[in-house]
mmCIF file of C-alpha atoms in Angstrom:
data_model
loop_
_atom_site.group_PDB
_atom_site.id
_atom_site.type_symbol
_atom_site.label_atom_id
_atom_site.label_comp_id
_atom_site.label_asym_id
_atom_site.label_seq_id
_atom_site.Cartn_x
_atom_site.Cartn_y
_atom_site.Cartn_z
ATOM 1 C CA MET A 1440 -73.495 -41.999 20.892
ATOM 2 C CA GLU A 1441 -70.632 -39.359 21.251
ATOM 3 C CA ALA A 1442 -67.236 -40.255 20.666
ATOM 4 C CA GLU A 1443 -64.905 -39.620 23.603
ATOM 5 C CA VAL A 1444 -61.943 -37.294 22.521
ATOM 6 C CA PRO A 1445 -58.214 -37.757 23.678
ATOM 7 C CA ILE A 1446 -57.451 -35.325 26.332
ATOM 8 C CA SER A 1447 -53.719 -34.993 24.641
ATOM 9 C CA GLY A 1448 -53.343 -31.713 26.756
ATOM 10 C CA THR A 1449 -53.313 -33.430 29.761
ATOM 11 C CA ASN A 1450 -50.674 -35.556 28.515
ATOM 12 C CA ASN A 1451 -48.781 -32.687 27.255
ATOM 13 C CA THR A 1452 -48.565 -31.149 30.661
ATOM 14 C CA THR A 1453 -47.737 -34.260 32.500
ATOM 15 C CA GLY A 1454 -44.621 -34.513 30.368
ATOM 16 C CA LYS A 1455 -43.960 -30.846 30.716
ATOM 17 C CA GLU A 1456 -44.131 -31.242 34.360
ATOM 18 C CA LYS A 1457 -41.444 -34.222 34.636
ATOM 19 C CA LYS A 1458 -38.973 -32.201 32.110
ATOM 20 C CA THR A 1459 -39.305 -29.512 34.185
ATOM 21 C CA LYS A 1460 -38.969 -31.502 37.623
ATOM 22 C CA ARG A 1461 -35.703 -33.176 36.052
ATOM 23 C CA LYS A 1462 -34.263 -30.344 35.151
ATOM 24 C CA GLU A 1463 -34.491 -28.799 38.515
ATOM 25 C CA ILE A 1464 -33.265 -31.780 39.922
ATOM 26 C CA LEU A 1465 -30.051 -31.556 37.809
ATOM 27 C CA GLU A 1466 -29.615 -28.235 38.513
ATOM 28 C CA LYS A 1467 -29.580 -28.795 42.178
ATOM 29 C CA LYS A 1468 -27.224 -31.671 42.086
ATOM 30 C CA LYS A 1469 -24.890 -29.652 39.798
ATOM 31 C CA ALA A 1470 -25.078 -26.510 41.929
ATOM 32 C CA ILE A 1471 -24.113 -29.096 44.911
ATOM 33 C CA ASP A 1472 -21.452 -30.583 43.218
ATOM 34 C CA GLU A 1473 -20.092 -26.735 42.368
ATOM 35 C CA ILE A 1474 -20.099 -26.334 46.213
ATOM 36 C CA ILE A 1475 -18.317 -29.033 47.279
ATOM 37 C CA LYS A 1476 -15.551 -28.660 44.300
ATOM 38 C CA SER A 1477 -14.883 -25.231 45.613
ATOM 39 C CA ALA A 1478 -14.966 -26.200 48.922
ATOM 40 C CA CYS A 1479 -12.107 -28.715 48.244
ATOM 41 C CA THR A 1480 -10.092 -26.485 46.138
ATOM 42 C CA GLY A 1481 -6.751 -28.036 46.779
ATOM 43 C CA GLY A 1482 -4.373 -25.247 48.388
ATOM 44 C CA LYS A 1483 -7.388 -23.682 50.618
ATOM 45 C CA ASP A 1484 -5.924 -23.023 54.246
ATOM 46 C CA ASN A 1485 -9.576 -23.023 55.947
ATOM 47 C CA LEU A 1486 -7.913 -21.819 59.332
ATOM 48 C CA ALA A 1487 -6.090 -19.116 57.559
ATOM 49 C CA PHE A 1488 -9.755 -17.168 57.669
ATOM 50 C CA TYR A 1489 -10.084 -17.392 61.298
ATOM 51 C CA PRO A 1490 -6.900 -15.889 62.886
ATOM 52 C CA PRO A 1491 -8.633 -15.791 66.787
ATOM 53 C CA TYR A 1492 -8.526 -19.390 66.116
ATOM 54 C CA GLN A 1493 -5.148 -20.128 65.183
ATOM 55 C CA TYR A 1494 -4.077 -19.766 68.943
ATOM 56 C CA PHE A 1495 -5.574 -21.621 72.064
ATOM 57 C CA HIS A 1496 -4.670 -19.581 75.261
ATOM 58 C CA LYS A 1497 -6.957 -21.270 78.299
ATOM 59 C CA ASN A 1498 -7.094 -23.515 81.127
ATOM 60 C CA GLY A 1499 -3.121 -23.801 81.428
ATOM 61 C CA LEU A 1500 -2.741 -24.773 77.686
ATOM 62 C CA CYS A 1501 -0.702 -22.417 75.163
ATOM 63 C CA LEU A 1502 -1.591 -23.929 71.869
ATOM 64 C CA TYR A 1503 -1.123 -23.232 68.363
ATOM 65 C CA LEU A 1504 -3.246 -24.933 65.415
ATOM 66 C CA GLU A 1505 -2.091 -25.734 61.686
ATOM 67 C CA SER A 1506 -4.045 -27.053 58.556
ATOM 68 C CA GLY A 1507 -2.967 -30.208 56.683
ATOM 69 C CA CYS A 1508 -4.253 -32.703 54.093
ATOM 70 C CA GLY A 1509 -4.370 -36.239 53.976
ATOM 71 C CA ASP A 1510 -2.253 -37.288 50.968
ATOM 72 C CA LYS A 1511 0.549 -34.980 52.524
ATOM 73 C CA LEU A 1512 1.101 -36.491 55.482
ATOM 74 C CA SER A 1513 4.613 -37.174 56.901
ATOM 75 C CA SER A 1514 5.177 -41.006 57.925
ATOM 76 C CA GLN A 1515 5.793 -39.566 61.435
ATOM 77 C CA LEU A 1516 2.454 -37.510 61.327
ATOM 78 C CA LYS A 1517 0.950 -40.572 60.252
ATOM 79 C CA LEU A 1518 2.427 -42.879 63.046
ATOM 80 C CA TYR A 1519 0.933 -40.312 65.645
ATOM 81 C CA ILE A 1520 -2.283 -40.341 64.346
ATOM 82 C CA GLN A 1521 -2.705 -44.391 64.565
ATOM 83 C CA ASN A 1522 -0.993 -43.524 68.233
ATOM 84 C CA LEU A 1523 -3.292 -41.429 69.172
ATOM 85 C CA LEU A 1524 -6.466 -43.280 67.867
ATOM 86 C CA LYS A 1525 -5.831 -46.251 69.219
ATOM 87 C CA LEU A 1526 -5.243 -44.779 72.243
ATOM 88 C CA ASN A 1527 -8.547 -42.859 72.562
ATOM 89 C CA MET A 1528 -10.662 -45.254 70.353
ATOM 90 C CA GLU A 1529 -9.765 -48.745 70.974
ATOM 91 C CA GLY A 1530 -11.980 -49.030 74.149
ATOM 92 C CA PRO A 1531 -15.081 -47.610 72.697
ATOM 93 C CA TYR A 1532 -15.084 -49.967 69.668
ATOM 94 C CA GLY A 1533 -14.234 -52.959 71.285
ATOM 95 C CA SER A 1534 -13.919 -56.169 69.335
ATOM 96 C CA GLU A 1535 -14.487 -54.041 66.518
ATOM 97 C CA TRP A 1536 -11.145 -52.079 66.704
ATOM 98 C CA PRO A 1537 -8.852 -54.322 64.150
ATOM 99 C CA VAL A 1538 -11.468 -53.984 61.392
ATOM 100 C CA GLU A 1539 -12.059 -50.126 62.553
ATOM 101 C CA GLU A 1540 -8.199 -49.388 62.571
ATOM 102 C CA LYS A 1541 -7.699 -50.937 59.140
ATOM 103 C CA VAL A 1542 -10.539 -48.487 57.706
ATOM 104 C CA LYS A 1543 -9.198 -45.317 59.890
ATOM 105 C CA ARG A 1544 -5.544 -45.914 58.368
ATOM 106 C CA ARG A 1545 -6.795 -45.764 54.686
ATOM 107 C CA GLU A 1546 -9.263 -43.039 55.711
ATOM 108 C CA MET A 1547 -6.708 -40.695 57.317
ATOM 109 C CA VAL A 1548 -4.291 -40.341 53.932
ATOM 110 C CA SER A 1549 -7.254 -39.641 51.254
ATOM 111 C CA PRO A 1550 -6.579 -36.753 49.382
ATOM 112 C CA GLU A 1551 -10.081 -35.698 50.828
ATOM 113 C CA ALA A 1552 -9.330 -36.000 54.156
ATOM 114 C CA ARG A 1553 -8.475 -32.278 55.943
ATOM 115 C CA TYR A 1554 -6.794 -31.556 59.128
ATOM 116 C CA VAL A 1555 -6.390 -29.392 61.767
ATOM 117 C CA PHE A 1556 -3.620 -30.311 63.957
ATOM 118 C CA VAL A 1557 -2.843 -28.632 67.428
ATOM 119 C CA TYR A 1558 0.664 -28.291 68.539
ATOM 120 C CA GLU A 1559 2.305 -26.807 71.539
ATOM 121 C CA PRO A 1560 4.991 -24.116 70.695
ATOM 122 C CA SER A 1561 8.277 -26.248 70.414
ATOM 123 C CA ASN A 1562 10.020 -24.100 73.684
ATOM 124 C CA GLU A 1563 7.264 -25.478 76.093
ATOM 125 C CA ASN A 1564 8.650 -28.543 78.298
ATOM 126 C CA THR A 1565 7.232 -31.770 77.064
ATOM 127 C CA ASN A 1566 8.447 -34.410 79.158
ATOM 128 C CA HIS A 1567 5.459 -34.516 81.053
ATOM 129 C CA ILE A 1568 3.356 -35.936 78.335
ATOM 130 C CA PRO A 1569 2.622 -39.445 78.372
ATOM 131 C CA GLU A 1570 3.445 -42.273 76.052
ATOM 132 C CA LEU A 1571 1.350 -43.253 73.231
ATOM 133 C CA VAL A 1572 1.849 -47.297 73.491
ATOM 134 C CA ASP A 1573 1.565 -49.840 70.934
ATOM 135 C CA ARG A 1574 2.819 -52.866 70.037
ATOM 136 C CA GLU A 1575 5.498 -51.352 67.626
ATOM 137 C CA SER A 1576 6.276 -47.994 68.551
ATOM 138 C CA THR A 1577 7.424 -45.429 69.274
ATOM 139 C CA SER A 1578 7.136 -42.492 71.015
ATOM 140 C CA ALA A 1579 4.090 -40.853 72.971
ATOM 141 C CA HIS A 1580 3.495 -37.616 70.723
ATOM 142 C CA CYS A 1581 5.207 -36.534 67.726
ATOM 143 C CA VAL A 1582 7.691 -33.879 68.075
ATOM 144 C CA PHE A 1583 8.358 -31.736 64.750
ATOM 145 C CA ASP A 1584 10.381 -28.533 64.515
ATOM 146 C CA ASN A 1585 7.704 -26.469 65.487
ATOM 147 C CA GLY A 1586 6.879 -28.436 68.527
ATOM 148 C CA PRO A 1587 4.544 -31.843 69.356
ATOM 149 C CA ILE A 1588 1.389 -32.371 68.244
ATOM 150 C CA VAL A 1589 -1.391 -32.867 70.967
ATOM 151 C CA GLY A 1590 -4.719 -33.161 68.677
ATOM 152 C CA PHE A 1591 -6.098 -32.987 65.335
ATOM 153 C CA VAL A 1592 -9.595 -32.748 63.443
ATOM 154 C CA HIS A 1593 -9.923 -34.897 60.390
ATOM 155 C CA TYR A 1594 -12.897 -33.376 58.327
ATOM 156 C CA ARG A 1595 -14.142 -33.850 54.538
ATOM 157 C CA PHE A 1596 -16.754 -31.691 52.565
ATOM 158 C CA THR A 1597 -18.857 -34.505 51.270
ATOM 159 C CA ILE A 1598 -23.097 -34.921 50.493
ATOM 160 C CA GLU A 1599 -25.914 -36.435 52.996
ATOM 161 C CA GLU A 1600 -29.219 -36.570 51.366
ATOM 162 C CA GLU A 1601 -28.548 -34.204 48.690
ATOM 163 C CA ILE A 1602 -27.080 -31.762 51.391
ATOM 164 C CA PRO A 1603 -23.973 -30.758 51.152
ATOM 165 C CA VAL A 1604 -22.199 -30.981 54.531
ATOM 166 C CA LEU A 1605 -18.805 -30.603 56.711
ATOM 167 C CA TYR A 1606 -18.542 -34.226 58.406
ATOM 168 C CA VAL A 1607 -15.984 -34.592 60.635
ATOM 169 C CA TYR A 1608 -14.272 -37.723 60.513
ATOM 170 C CA GLU A 1609 -11.920 -37.622 64.004
ATOM 171 C CA LEU A 1610 -11.928 -35.242 66.962
ATOM 172 C CA GLN A 1611 -9.006 -36.494 68.897
ATOM 173 C CA LEU A 1612 -7.534 -35.172 71.920
ATOM 174 C CA HIS A 1613 -4.471 -36.633 74.060
ATOM 175 C CA PRO A 1614 -5.709 -37.012 77.509
ATOM 176 C CA ARG A 1615 -3.433 -34.686 78.928
ATOM 177 C CA VAL A 1616 -5.090 -32.060 76.957
ATOM 178 C CA GLN A 1617 -8.906 -32.771 77.381
ATOM 179 C CA GLY A 1618 -11.351 -31.365 79.684
ATOM 180 C CA LYS A 1619 -10.102 -27.892 79.152
ATOM 181 C CA GLY A 1620 -11.918 -26.195 76.243
ATOM 182 C CA LEU A 1621 -10.014 -27.559 73.533
ATOM 183 C CA GLY A 1622 -12.601 -30.028 71.938
ATOM 184 C CA ALA A 1623 -15.291 -27.330 71.878
ATOM 185 C CA PHE A 1624 -12.837 -24.902 70.267
ATOM 186 C CA LEU A 1625 -12.863 -26.705 67.570
ATOM 187 C CA MET A 1626 -15.834 -27.862 67.185
ATOM 188 C CA GLU A 1627 -16.769 -23.934 66.703
ATOM 189 C CA LEU A 1628 -14.028 -23.854 64.149
ATOM 190 C CA THR A 1629 -15.529 -26.611 61.866
ATOM 191 C CA GLY A 1630 -18.870 -24.990 62.117
ATOM 192 C CA LEU A 1631 -17.088 -21.767 60.911
ATOM 193 C CA ILE A 1632 -15.744 -23.890 58.354
ATOM 194 C CA ALA A 1633 -18.546 -25.226 57.183
ATOM 195 C CA ARG A 1634 -20.602 -22.262 57.003
ATOM 196 C CA LYS A 1635 -17.493 -20.297 55.035
ATOM 197 C CA ASN A 1636 -17.708 -23.434 52.627
ATOM 198 C CA ARG A 1637 -21.838 -23.260 52.071
ATOM 199 C CA MET A 1638 -22.300 -26.294 53.875
ATOM 200 C CA GLY A 1639 -25.737 -26.691 55.321
ATOM 201 C CA ALA A 1640 -24.687 -28.900 58.386
ATOM 202 C CA VAL A 1641 -21.848 -30.483 60.257
ATOM 203 C CA VAL A 1642 -22.484 -34.290 60.495
ATOM 204 C CA LEU A 1643 -20.471 -36.786 62.943
ATOM 205 C CA THR A 1644 -20.677 -40.428 63.893
ATOM 206 C CA VAL A 1645 -20.394 -41.370 67.828
ATOM 207 C CA GLN A 1646 -19.825 -44.701 69.138
ATOM 208 C CA LYS A 1647 -22.898 -45.228 71.594
ATOM 209 C CA ALA A 1648 -20.423 -46.739 74.099
ATOM 210 C CA ASN A 1649 -18.288 -43.836 74.184
ATOM 211 C CA SER A 1650 -20.868 -42.025 76.926
ATOM 212 C CA LEU A 1651 -18.294 -38.948 77.314
ATOM 213 C CA ALA A 1652 -18.305 -37.799 73.793
ATOM 214 C CA LEU A 1653 -22.088 -38.506 72.938
ATOM 215 C CA ASN A 1654 -22.749 -36.089 76.224
ATOM 216 C CA PHE A 1655 -19.948 -33.434 74.923
ATOM 217 C CA TYR A 1656 -21.944 -33.486 71.336
ATOM 218 C CA THR A 1657 -25.553 -33.584 72.920
ATOM 219 C CA SER A 1658 -25.352 -31.354 75.858
ATOM 220 C CA LYS A 1659 -22.151 -29.188 75.503
ATOM 221 C CA MET A 1660 -22.199 -28.534 71.642
ATOM 222 C CA ARG A 1661 -26.098 -28.632 71.109
ATOM 223 C CA TYR A 1662 -26.018 -31.637 68.419
ATOM 224 C CA THR A 1663 -29.014 -33.437 67.883
ATOM 225 C CA ILE A 1664 -29.172 -37.362 66.708
ATOM 226 C CA SER A 1665 -29.617 -36.703 63.449
ATOM 227 C CA ALA A 1666 -32.916 -38.585 61.275
ATOM 228 C CA ILE A 1667 -30.176 -40.222 59.226
ATOM 229 C CA SER A 1668 -29.248 -42.244 62.054
ATOM 230 C CA PRO A 1669 -29.809 -46.042 63.036
ATOM 231 C CA SER A 1670 -31.972 -45.177 65.923
ATOM 232 C CA ARG A 1671 -33.775 -42.937 64.077
ATOM 233 C CA VAL A 1672 -34.090 -44.761 60.603
ATOM 234 C CA ASP A 1673 -35.271 -48.324 61.992
ATOM 235 C CA PRO A 1674 -35.938 -48.200 65.822
ATOM 236 C CA LEU A 1675 -36.713 -51.941 65.786
ATOM 237 C CA ASN A 1676 -33.109 -53.168 65.041
ATOM 238 C CA GLU A 1677 -31.347 -49.993 66.255
ATOM 239 C CA LEU A 1678 -29.603 -51.804 69.183
ATOM 240 C CA HIS A 1679 -27.558 -53.875 66.154
ATOM 241 C CA LYS A 1680 -25.700 -50.454 65.461
ATOM 242 C CA SER A 1681 -23.043 -49.125 67.669
ATOM 243 C CA TYR A 1682 -23.297 -45.459 66.156
ATOM 244 C CA GLU A 1683 -25.255 -42.687 66.708
ATOM 245 C CA ILE A 1684 -25.217 -39.931 63.507
ATOM 246 C CA LEU A 1685 -25.479 -36.808 65.128
ATOM 247 C CA CYS A 1686 -25.728 -33.320 63.271
ATOM 248 C CA LYS A 1687 -25.618 -29.411 63.611
ATOM 249 C CA THR A 1688 -27.861 -27.519 60.796
ATOM 250 C CA PHE A 1689 -27.681 -24.070 59.341
ATOM 251 C CA THR A 1690 -30.009 -24.072 56.799
ATOM 252 C CA ARG A 1691 -33.711 -24.591 56.760
ATOM 253 C CA GLU A 1692 -33.539 -27.513 54.211
ATOM 254 C CA ALA A 1693 -30.937 -29.275 55.902
ATOM 255 C CA GLN A 1694 -32.894 -28.988 59.032
ATOM 256 C CA ALA A 1695 -36.031 -30.814 57.417
ATOM 257 C CA ILE A 1696 -33.867 -33.386 55.757
ATOM 258 C CA LEU A 1697 -30.880 -33.976 58.533
ATOM 259 C CA GLU A 1698 -33.164 -33.486 61.899
ATOM 260 C CA GLU A 1699 -36.882 -33.473 61.068
ATOM 261 C CA SER A 1700 -37.117 -35.983 58.379
ATOM 262 C CA GLY A 1701 -39.932 -38.857 59.165
#
């Protein structure tokens, strides 16, 4: 009867493979963290890299764009953002709006929040801009020294499924400037900013009740419903979720995880 010889070599190989795999995972995480850290470097004006996107002259609009940061918003600017959010989003959110409004007020002043604000030049006649009405307020638009704001994009650099992404938290335009190509212009800009900062994708959330926004992103901007959206993660229970997660990917890895998974 032959004695069994322990296959120690196999155990050693398995241990080395696990160690190598762990090292690869840690290195990948470190690389992603560095990408996000670089993108979030304080003081970076992402708009400065794209002079053609600092102005919008089209369809009767004469506008210019400026960057901003969530922890540097004036009280007047915060109020404008709140008012425009309520005007555009109270309907799509319905009964969920009171809770969601509180969430959005916290999100908008986060140090991680990055903005592109859209202004009209101060010499433009702005008397015809309708009022943004809420219970407490104020005027319909914010007129600063550099002119009234008519819209904004709020975005952040973050991580989804181990992919560095630019996440669009808000794209809000005053009704007067909607339907004139400005929204598409701003989304093109976010794509450029994402690529410049080595993001794998642009990701955003849309309320299902906001059919105009869903059609804009999926048809006009060619975004797809992400593999991480509730309707794809759990189709049987997706009716309990009021939103879809959309994405546009720039790398093969991002496409495989955010578009094609499952």
